[in-house]
XYZ file of C-alpha atoms in Angstrom:
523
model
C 4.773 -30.147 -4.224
C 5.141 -33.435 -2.684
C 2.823 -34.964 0.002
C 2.714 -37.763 2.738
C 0.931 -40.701 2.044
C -2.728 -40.437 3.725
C -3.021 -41.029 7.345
C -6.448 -40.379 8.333
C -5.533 -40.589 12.339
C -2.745 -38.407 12.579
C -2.450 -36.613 16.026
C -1.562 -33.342 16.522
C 0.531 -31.523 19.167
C 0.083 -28.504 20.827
C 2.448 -25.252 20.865
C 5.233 -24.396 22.424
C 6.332 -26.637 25.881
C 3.039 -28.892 25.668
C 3.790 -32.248 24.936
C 2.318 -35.598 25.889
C 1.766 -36.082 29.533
C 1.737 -39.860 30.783
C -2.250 -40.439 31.024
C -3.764 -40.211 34.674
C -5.114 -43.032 35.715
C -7.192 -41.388 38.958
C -10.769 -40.550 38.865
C -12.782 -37.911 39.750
C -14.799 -38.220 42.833
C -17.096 -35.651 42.870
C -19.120 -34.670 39.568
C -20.903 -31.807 38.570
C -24.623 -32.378 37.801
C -27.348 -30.898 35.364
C -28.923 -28.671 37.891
C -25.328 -27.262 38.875
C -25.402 -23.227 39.410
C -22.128 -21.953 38.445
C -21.214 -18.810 41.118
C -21.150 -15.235 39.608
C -19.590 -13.665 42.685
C -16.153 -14.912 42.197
C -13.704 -11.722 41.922
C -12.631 -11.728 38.319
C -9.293 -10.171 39.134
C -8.268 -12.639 41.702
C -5.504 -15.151 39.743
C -5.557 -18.671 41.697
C -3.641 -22.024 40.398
C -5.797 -24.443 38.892
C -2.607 -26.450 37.697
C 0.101 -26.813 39.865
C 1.995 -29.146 38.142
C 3.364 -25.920 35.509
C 5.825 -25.052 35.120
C 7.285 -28.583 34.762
C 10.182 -30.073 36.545
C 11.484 -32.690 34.688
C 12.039 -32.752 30.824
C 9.008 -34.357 29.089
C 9.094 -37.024 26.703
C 7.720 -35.884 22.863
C 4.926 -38.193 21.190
C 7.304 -40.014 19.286
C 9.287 -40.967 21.984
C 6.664 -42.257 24.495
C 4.977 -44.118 21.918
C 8.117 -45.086 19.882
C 6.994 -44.439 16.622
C 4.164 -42.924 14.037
C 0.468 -43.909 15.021
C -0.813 -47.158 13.870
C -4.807 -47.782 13.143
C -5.587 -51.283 14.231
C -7.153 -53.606 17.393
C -9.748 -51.263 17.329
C -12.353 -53.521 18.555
C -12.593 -52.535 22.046
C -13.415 -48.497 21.206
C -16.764 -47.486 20.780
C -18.064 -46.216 17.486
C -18.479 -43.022 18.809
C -14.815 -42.571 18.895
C -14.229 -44.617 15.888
C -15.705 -41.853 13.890
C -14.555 -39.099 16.173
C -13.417 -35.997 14.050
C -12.946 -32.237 15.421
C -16.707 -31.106 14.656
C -18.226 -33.951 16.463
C -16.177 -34.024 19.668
C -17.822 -30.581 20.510
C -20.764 -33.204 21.429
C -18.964 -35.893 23.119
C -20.384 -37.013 26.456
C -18.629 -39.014 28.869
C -20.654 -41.450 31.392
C -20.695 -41.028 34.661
C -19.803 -43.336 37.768
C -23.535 -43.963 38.005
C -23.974 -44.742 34.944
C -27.460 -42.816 35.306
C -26.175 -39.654 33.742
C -24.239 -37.770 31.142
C -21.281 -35.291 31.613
C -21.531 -32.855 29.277
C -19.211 -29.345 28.737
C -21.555 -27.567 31.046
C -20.171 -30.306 33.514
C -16.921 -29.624 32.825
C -17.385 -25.910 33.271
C -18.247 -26.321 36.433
C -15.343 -28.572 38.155
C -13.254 -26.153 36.574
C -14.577 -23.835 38.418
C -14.827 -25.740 41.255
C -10.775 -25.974 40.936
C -10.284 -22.325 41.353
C -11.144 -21.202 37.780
C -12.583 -17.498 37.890
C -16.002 -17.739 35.632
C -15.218 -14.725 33.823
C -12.543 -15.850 32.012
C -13.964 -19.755 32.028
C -16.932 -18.883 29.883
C -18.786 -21.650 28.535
C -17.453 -20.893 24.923
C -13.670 -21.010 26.510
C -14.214 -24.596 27.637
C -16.323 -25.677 24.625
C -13.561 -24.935 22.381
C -10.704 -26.392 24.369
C -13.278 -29.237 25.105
C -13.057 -29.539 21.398
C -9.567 -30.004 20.650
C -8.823 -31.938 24.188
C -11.232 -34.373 23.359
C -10.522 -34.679 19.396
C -6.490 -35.307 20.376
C -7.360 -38.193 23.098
C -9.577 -39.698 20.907
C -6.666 -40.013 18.161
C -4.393 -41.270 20.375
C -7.024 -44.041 21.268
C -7.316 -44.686 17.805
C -3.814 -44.636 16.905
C -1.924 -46.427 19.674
C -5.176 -48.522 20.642
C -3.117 -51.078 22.492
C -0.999 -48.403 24.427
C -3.808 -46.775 25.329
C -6.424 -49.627 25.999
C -9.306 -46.527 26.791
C -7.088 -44.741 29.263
C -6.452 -41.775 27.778
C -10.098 -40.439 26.564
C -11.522 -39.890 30.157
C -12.890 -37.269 32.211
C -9.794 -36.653 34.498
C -7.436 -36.062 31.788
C -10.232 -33.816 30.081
C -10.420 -32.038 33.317
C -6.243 -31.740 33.388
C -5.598 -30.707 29.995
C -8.328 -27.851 30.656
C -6.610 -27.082 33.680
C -3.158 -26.620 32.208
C -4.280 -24.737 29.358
C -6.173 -22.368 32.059
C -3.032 -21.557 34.202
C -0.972 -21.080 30.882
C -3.605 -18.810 28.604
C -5.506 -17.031 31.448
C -2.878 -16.681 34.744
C 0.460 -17.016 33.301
C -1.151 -14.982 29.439
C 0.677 -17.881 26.836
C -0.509 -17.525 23.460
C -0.771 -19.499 20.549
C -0.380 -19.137 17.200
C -3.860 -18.324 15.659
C -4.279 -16.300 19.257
C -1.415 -13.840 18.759
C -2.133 -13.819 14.732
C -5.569 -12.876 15.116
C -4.905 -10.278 18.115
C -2.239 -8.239 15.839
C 0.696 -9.497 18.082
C 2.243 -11.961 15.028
C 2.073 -11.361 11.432
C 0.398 -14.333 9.848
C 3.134 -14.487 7.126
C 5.641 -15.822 9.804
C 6.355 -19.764 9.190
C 3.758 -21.594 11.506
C 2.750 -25.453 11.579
C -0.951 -25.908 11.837
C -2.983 -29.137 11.382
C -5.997 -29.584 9.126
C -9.078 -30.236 11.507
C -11.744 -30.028 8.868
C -12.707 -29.458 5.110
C -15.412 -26.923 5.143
C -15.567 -27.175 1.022
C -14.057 -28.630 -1.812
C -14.673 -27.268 -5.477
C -15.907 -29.665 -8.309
C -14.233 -31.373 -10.599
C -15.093 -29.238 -13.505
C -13.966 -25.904 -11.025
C -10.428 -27.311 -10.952
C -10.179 -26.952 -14.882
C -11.849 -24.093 -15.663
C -10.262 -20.497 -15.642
C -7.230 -21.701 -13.726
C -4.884 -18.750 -14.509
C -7.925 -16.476 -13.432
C -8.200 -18.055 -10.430
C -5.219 -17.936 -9.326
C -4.778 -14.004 -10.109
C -7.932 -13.121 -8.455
C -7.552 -15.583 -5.494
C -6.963 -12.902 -2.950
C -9.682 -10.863 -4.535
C -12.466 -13.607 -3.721
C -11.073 -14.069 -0.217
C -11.619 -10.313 0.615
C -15.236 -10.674 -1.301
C -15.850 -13.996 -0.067
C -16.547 -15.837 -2.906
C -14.587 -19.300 -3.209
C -16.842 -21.421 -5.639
C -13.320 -22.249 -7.199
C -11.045 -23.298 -4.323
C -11.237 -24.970 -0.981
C -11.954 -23.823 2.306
C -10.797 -26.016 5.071
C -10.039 -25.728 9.037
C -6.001 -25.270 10.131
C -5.705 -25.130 14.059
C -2.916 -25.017 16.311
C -4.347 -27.099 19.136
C -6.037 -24.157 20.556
C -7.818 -22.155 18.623
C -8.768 -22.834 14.494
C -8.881 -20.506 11.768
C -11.043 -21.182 8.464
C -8.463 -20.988 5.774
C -8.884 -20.680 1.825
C -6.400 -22.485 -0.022
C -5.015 -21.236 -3.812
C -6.324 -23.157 -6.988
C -3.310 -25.542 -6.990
C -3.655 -26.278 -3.364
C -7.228 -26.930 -4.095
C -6.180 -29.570 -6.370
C -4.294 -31.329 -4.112
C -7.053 -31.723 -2.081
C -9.087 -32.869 -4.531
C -6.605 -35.765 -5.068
C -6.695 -36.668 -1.315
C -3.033 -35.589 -1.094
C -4.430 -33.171 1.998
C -6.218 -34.452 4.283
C -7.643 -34.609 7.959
C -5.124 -34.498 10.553
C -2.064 -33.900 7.812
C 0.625 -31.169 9.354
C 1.409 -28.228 7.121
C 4.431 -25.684 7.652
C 3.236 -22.275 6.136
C 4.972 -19.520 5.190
C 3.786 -16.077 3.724
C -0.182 -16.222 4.327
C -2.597 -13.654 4.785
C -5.542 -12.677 6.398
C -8.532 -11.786 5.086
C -11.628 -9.929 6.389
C -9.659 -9.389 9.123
C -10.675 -5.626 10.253
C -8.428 -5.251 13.734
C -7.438 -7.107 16.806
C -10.227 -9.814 17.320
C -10.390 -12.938 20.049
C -10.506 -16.063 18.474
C -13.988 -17.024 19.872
C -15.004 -13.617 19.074
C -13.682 -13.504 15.500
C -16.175 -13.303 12.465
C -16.411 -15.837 9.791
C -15.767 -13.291 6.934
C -12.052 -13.791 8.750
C -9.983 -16.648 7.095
C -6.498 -17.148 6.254
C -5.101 -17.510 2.555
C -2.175 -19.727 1.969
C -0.982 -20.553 -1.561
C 1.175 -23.898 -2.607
C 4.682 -22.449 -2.771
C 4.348 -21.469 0.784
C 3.182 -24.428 2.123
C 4.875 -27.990 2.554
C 4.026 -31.225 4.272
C 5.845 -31.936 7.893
C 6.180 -34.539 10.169
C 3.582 -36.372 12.175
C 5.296 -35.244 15.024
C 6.514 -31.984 13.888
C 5.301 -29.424 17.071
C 2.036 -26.787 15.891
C 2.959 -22.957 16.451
C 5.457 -20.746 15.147
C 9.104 -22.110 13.919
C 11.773 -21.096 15.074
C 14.186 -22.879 12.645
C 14.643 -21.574 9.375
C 12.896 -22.997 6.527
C 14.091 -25.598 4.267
C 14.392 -24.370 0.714
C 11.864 -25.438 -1.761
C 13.575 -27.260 -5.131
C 13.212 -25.083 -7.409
C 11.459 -27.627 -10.278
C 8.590 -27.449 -7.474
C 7.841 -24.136 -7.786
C 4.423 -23.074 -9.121
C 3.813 -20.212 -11.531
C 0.902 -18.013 -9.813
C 1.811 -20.270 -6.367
C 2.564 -17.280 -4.301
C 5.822 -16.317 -2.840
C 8.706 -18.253 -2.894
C 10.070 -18.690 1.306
C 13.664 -19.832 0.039
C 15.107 -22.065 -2.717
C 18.416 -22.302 -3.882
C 20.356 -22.039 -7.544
C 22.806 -21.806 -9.503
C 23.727 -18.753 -11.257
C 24.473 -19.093 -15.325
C 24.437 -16.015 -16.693
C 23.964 -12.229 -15.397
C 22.329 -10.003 -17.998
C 23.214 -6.404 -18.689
C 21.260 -3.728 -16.482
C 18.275 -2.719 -17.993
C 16.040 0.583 -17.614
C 12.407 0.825 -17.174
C 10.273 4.064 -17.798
C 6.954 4.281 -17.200
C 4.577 7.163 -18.589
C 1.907 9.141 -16.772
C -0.474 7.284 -19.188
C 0.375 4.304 -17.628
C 2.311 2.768 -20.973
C 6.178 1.838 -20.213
C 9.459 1.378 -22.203
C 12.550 -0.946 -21.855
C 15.722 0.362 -23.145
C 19.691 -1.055 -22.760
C 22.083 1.330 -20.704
C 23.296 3.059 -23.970
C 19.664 3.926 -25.330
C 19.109 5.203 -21.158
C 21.900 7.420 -21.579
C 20.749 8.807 -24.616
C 17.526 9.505 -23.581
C 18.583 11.190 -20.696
C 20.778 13.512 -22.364
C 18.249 14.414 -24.584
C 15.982 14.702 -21.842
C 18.205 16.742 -19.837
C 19.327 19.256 -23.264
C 15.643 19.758 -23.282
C 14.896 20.908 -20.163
C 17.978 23.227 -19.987
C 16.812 24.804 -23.094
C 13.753 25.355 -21.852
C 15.184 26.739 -18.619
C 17.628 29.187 -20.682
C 14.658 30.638 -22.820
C 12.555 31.755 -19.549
C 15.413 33.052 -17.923
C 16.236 35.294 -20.853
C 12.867 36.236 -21.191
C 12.431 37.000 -17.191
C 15.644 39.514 -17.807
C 14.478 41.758 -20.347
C 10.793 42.406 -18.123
C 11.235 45.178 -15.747
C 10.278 44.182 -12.050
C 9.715 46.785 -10.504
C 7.192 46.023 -7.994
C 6.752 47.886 -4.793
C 5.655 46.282 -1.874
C 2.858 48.143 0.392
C 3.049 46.142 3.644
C 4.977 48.065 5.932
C 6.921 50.987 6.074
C 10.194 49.641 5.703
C 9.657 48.255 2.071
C 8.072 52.185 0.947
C 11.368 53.557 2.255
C 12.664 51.101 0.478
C 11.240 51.636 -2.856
C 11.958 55.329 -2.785
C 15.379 55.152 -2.285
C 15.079 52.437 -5.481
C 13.542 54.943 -7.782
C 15.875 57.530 -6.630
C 18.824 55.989 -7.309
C 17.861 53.860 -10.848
C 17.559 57.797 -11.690
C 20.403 59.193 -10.492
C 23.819 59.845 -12.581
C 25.948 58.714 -9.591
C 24.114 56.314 -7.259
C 27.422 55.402 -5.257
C 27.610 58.796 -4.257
C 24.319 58.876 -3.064
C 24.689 55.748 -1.370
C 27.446 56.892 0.450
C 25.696 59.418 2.099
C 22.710 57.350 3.513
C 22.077 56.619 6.587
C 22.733 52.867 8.361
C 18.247 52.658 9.013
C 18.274 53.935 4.553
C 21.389 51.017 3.336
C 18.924 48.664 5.765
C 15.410 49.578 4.136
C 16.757 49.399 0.492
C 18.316 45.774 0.972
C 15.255 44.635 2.577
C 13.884 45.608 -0.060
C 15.940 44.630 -2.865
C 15.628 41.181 -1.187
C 12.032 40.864 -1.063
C 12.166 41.703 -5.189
C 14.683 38.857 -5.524
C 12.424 36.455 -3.797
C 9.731 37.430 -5.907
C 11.395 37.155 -8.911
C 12.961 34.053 -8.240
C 9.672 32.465 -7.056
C 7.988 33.685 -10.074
C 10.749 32.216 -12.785
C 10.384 28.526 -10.438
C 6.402 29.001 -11.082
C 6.522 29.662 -15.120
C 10.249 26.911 -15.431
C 7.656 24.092 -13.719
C 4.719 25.281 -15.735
C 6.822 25.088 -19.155
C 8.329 22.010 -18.111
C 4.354 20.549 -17.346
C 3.466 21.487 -21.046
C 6.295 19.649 -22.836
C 6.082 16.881 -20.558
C 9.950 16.900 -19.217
C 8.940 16.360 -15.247
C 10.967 14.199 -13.275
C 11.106 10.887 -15.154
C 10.215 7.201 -13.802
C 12.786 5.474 -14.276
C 13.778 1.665 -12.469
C 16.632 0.301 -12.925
C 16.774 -3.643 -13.549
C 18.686 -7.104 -13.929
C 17.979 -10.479 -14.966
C 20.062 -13.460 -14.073
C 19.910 -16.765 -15.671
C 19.548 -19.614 -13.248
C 19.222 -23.511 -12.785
C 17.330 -25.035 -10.048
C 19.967 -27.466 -7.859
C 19.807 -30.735 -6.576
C 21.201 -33.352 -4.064
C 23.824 -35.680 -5.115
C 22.125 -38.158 -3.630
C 18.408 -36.841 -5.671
C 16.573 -39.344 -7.636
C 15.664 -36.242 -10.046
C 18.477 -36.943 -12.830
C 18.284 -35.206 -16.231
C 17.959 -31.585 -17.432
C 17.722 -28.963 -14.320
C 14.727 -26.858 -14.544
C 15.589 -23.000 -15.756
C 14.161 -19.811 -14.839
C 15.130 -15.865 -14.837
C 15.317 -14.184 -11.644
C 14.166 -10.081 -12.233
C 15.790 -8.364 -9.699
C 14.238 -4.602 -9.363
C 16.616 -1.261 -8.347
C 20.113 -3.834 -7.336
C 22.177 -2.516 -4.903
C 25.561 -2.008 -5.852
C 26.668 -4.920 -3.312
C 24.405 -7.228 -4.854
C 25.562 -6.577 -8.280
C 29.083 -7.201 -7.258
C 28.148 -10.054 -4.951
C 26.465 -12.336 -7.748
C 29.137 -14.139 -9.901
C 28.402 -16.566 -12.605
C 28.515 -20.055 -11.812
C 27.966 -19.515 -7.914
C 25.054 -21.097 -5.818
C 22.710 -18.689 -3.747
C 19.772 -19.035 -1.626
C 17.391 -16.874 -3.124
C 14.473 -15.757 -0.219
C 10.894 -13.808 -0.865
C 10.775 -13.837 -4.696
C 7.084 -14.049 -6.511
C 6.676 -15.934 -9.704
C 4.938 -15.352 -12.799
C 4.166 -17.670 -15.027
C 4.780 -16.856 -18.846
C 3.041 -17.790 -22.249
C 6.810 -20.089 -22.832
């Protein structure tokens, strides 16, 4: 797995139709102060814009195209150190001055003009604006950093604080938008869906002699330490989505990389086939416990764009060469190859004491006509035997079946029981078929009881049987790939083929092979 070279200042974007908005150069007049008493009476139901400006008008212009290209770290001089050093855990903290210059304005602050702006105070909680406080003010202070002469301090203010918390108000709580970690952790999205989400923090790194030690262990037991929360051996770092972050643990190979600085603060990743762990039921994301974390292993996850836009994709993934591939990486999204050779179908059986066999279609056939001659033998034998005992059994319940039984014994004795039977009545034909089918029942259900209890003993139940195929294949390249030389190989095990697949595959055709899990062998 490739990565970008390190950029330490990256921005990141938020989801779906937000994109940059041209900084506001306007200031606020009025500003809330310390002693400000934020009003409880304010009907919680009661939905009033805060942001007029949304739905947008005009077509907005992306990152990259209002700044013209990737962000570039320099002329830094004129930026405080404060926001020199600005990361995603400090800007919680960040206090702007105000007009005075005599005071501080703080989150509470902010809080408050929101308020102030038509914000109901139920759903503008003071954890609600500290964590959109967070990422609002971690984003400007990028762009300062990264287009410092664009910018020249206008975009890490309070009015555009106070406008980016206003838009995300009228699109989370009036109009109910969602992001990505929002609908994961609320049960609406699976978290295996392909996502973009941008590293915000490292909350641990293993050790050097971690990275070396057991790494095939690891790897099998990763999900296993997630659920028990035990990651001595791998990294845990923060992924958000410009809304809301999610403590993720990454796989041992992953962990590696970021031992090597090839992930990074502010890096974009594109993931596909996570999970969630500790995750119990629908949660909010400031309500959501920090047993909950996301797992992501290195197949599934790739390097994107600076620019590339966080939430869900909607374009279909780009298939990962196959020489990139990591035994014990997780799940495979997509890759393509070339098909070299099909293999015969093969037959796995496994035993109720968990031990399992192989065999080639002839040996399957021959076991299963043995199988089958024994179990029809077996059949035969009871059914002979059920024949020769006498079942006469009389049933007691009700009158019909004693009428029934008479007229039974009476004619099993007599010389000439058609005669007899031609005499009977319609109610006597009735009672002695009822009865006659009440002893077939019981017969029948008897000989099913001791066939499945013979067939128990000599251990001829059904049998577990898969069916099987391998296929030879070679990873493909670009004509234009700097990779030259011998392809990289593999075997593709595909369990119970459908009859359309096995006539679809043909030797020497490519295919885009989706969802497959590797395993890494001793060769």
């Amino acid at each position: 797995m490739g990565f970008r070279r390190r950029n330490t200042i990256s921005p990141f974007k938020r989801p779906r139709n937000s994109r940059f908005v041209t900084p506001l150069n306007g200031s606020i007049s009025s500003l809330a102060s310390d002693s400000a008493i934020l009003s409880t009476t304010e009907d919680s139901c009661h939905k009033s814009r805060v942001f007029t400006h949304y739905p947008f008008q005009v077509q907005r212009k992306t990152i990259s195209e209002f700044f013209g290209g990737p962000p570039r770290p320099h002329n830094l001089e004129h930026l405080s150190d404060e926001v020199k050093c600005m990361d995603s855990v400090n800007a919680e903290r960040y206090m702007f001055n105000a007009m005075s210059g005599s005071s501080m304005i703080e989150v509470e602050a902010f809080q408050h003009m929101l308020v102030q702006c038509g914000a109901s105070v139920v759903n503008a909680t003071r954890e609600w604006v500290t964590n959109h406080f967070r990422w609002i003010v971690w984003k400007l202070a990028c762009l300062e950093r990264g287009y410092a002469t664009q910018a020249g301090g206008k975009f890490l203010n309070v009015s555009n604080v106070l406008e980016e918390l206003k838009y995300r108000y009228e699109r989370e709580i009036n109009l109910g938008h969602r992001s990505a970690i929002k609908k994961i952790l609320e049960g609406s999205a699976s978290p295996a869906s392909m996502l973009v989400l941008c590293i915000s923090a490292i909350r641990s790194s293993p050790t050097a002699n971690h990275e070396t030690e057991q790494s095939v262990e690891m790897c099998e037991g990763h999900q296993n330490m997630a659920r028990r929360g035990t990651h001595s051996h791998v990294a845990i770092i923060e992924l958000t989505d410009g809304w809301y972050s999610l403590n993720t643990v990454l796989d041992v190979e992953l962990s590696k990389q970021l031992c090597s600085g090839k992930l990074f603060v502010g890096q974009k990743l594109r993931i596909w086939g996570a999970g969630l762990a500790g995750w119990v039921g629908p949660v909010s994301p400031l309500e959501a416990s920090e047993s909950v974390k996301l797992t992501i292993h290195i197949n599934g996850t790739y390097r994107v764009s600076w620019d590339d836009r966080l939430g869900f994709c909607k374009s279909p993934s780009v298939p990962l060469a196959f020489w990139c591939i990591k035994g014990y990486g997780g799940q495979v999204p997509r890759t393509l190859v070339g098909v070299e050779r099909i293999y015969p179908i093969l037959y796995k059986e496994r035993f109720s004491d968990g031990s399992s066999v192989v065999r080639t279609g002839r040996m399957e056939n021959e076991v299963l006509h043995l199988h089958n001659q024994r179990r029809s033998d077996i059949i035969e034998g009871i059914m002979a035997e059920q024949q020769k005992e006498n079942f006469g059994l009389h049933c007691q319940s009700n009158s019909d079946s004693e009428e029934g039984a008479k007229l039974f014994k009476i004619l099993e004795k007599s010389a000439e029981p058609e005669v007899l039977m031609a005499d009977m009545s319609s109610e006597q034909l009735n009672s002695f078929a009822t009865y006659q089918a009440k002893q077939e029942e019981i017969r029948q259900a008897d000989m099913q009881k001791k066939i499945e209890r013979a067939l128990e003993d000599a251990c001829l139940n059904t049998r577990q049987v898969i069916p099987f195929m391998k296929v030879k294949v070679v990873g493909l390249t670009s004509l234009c790939s700097r990779r030259k030389g011998h392809l990289r190989e593999g075997l593709i095990t595909i369990w119970d083929p459908t009859e359309k697949l096995k006539g679809d595959l043909v030797e020497g055709q490519a295919y885009s092979v989706a969802g497959t899990c590797t395993i890494k062998l001793k060769s």
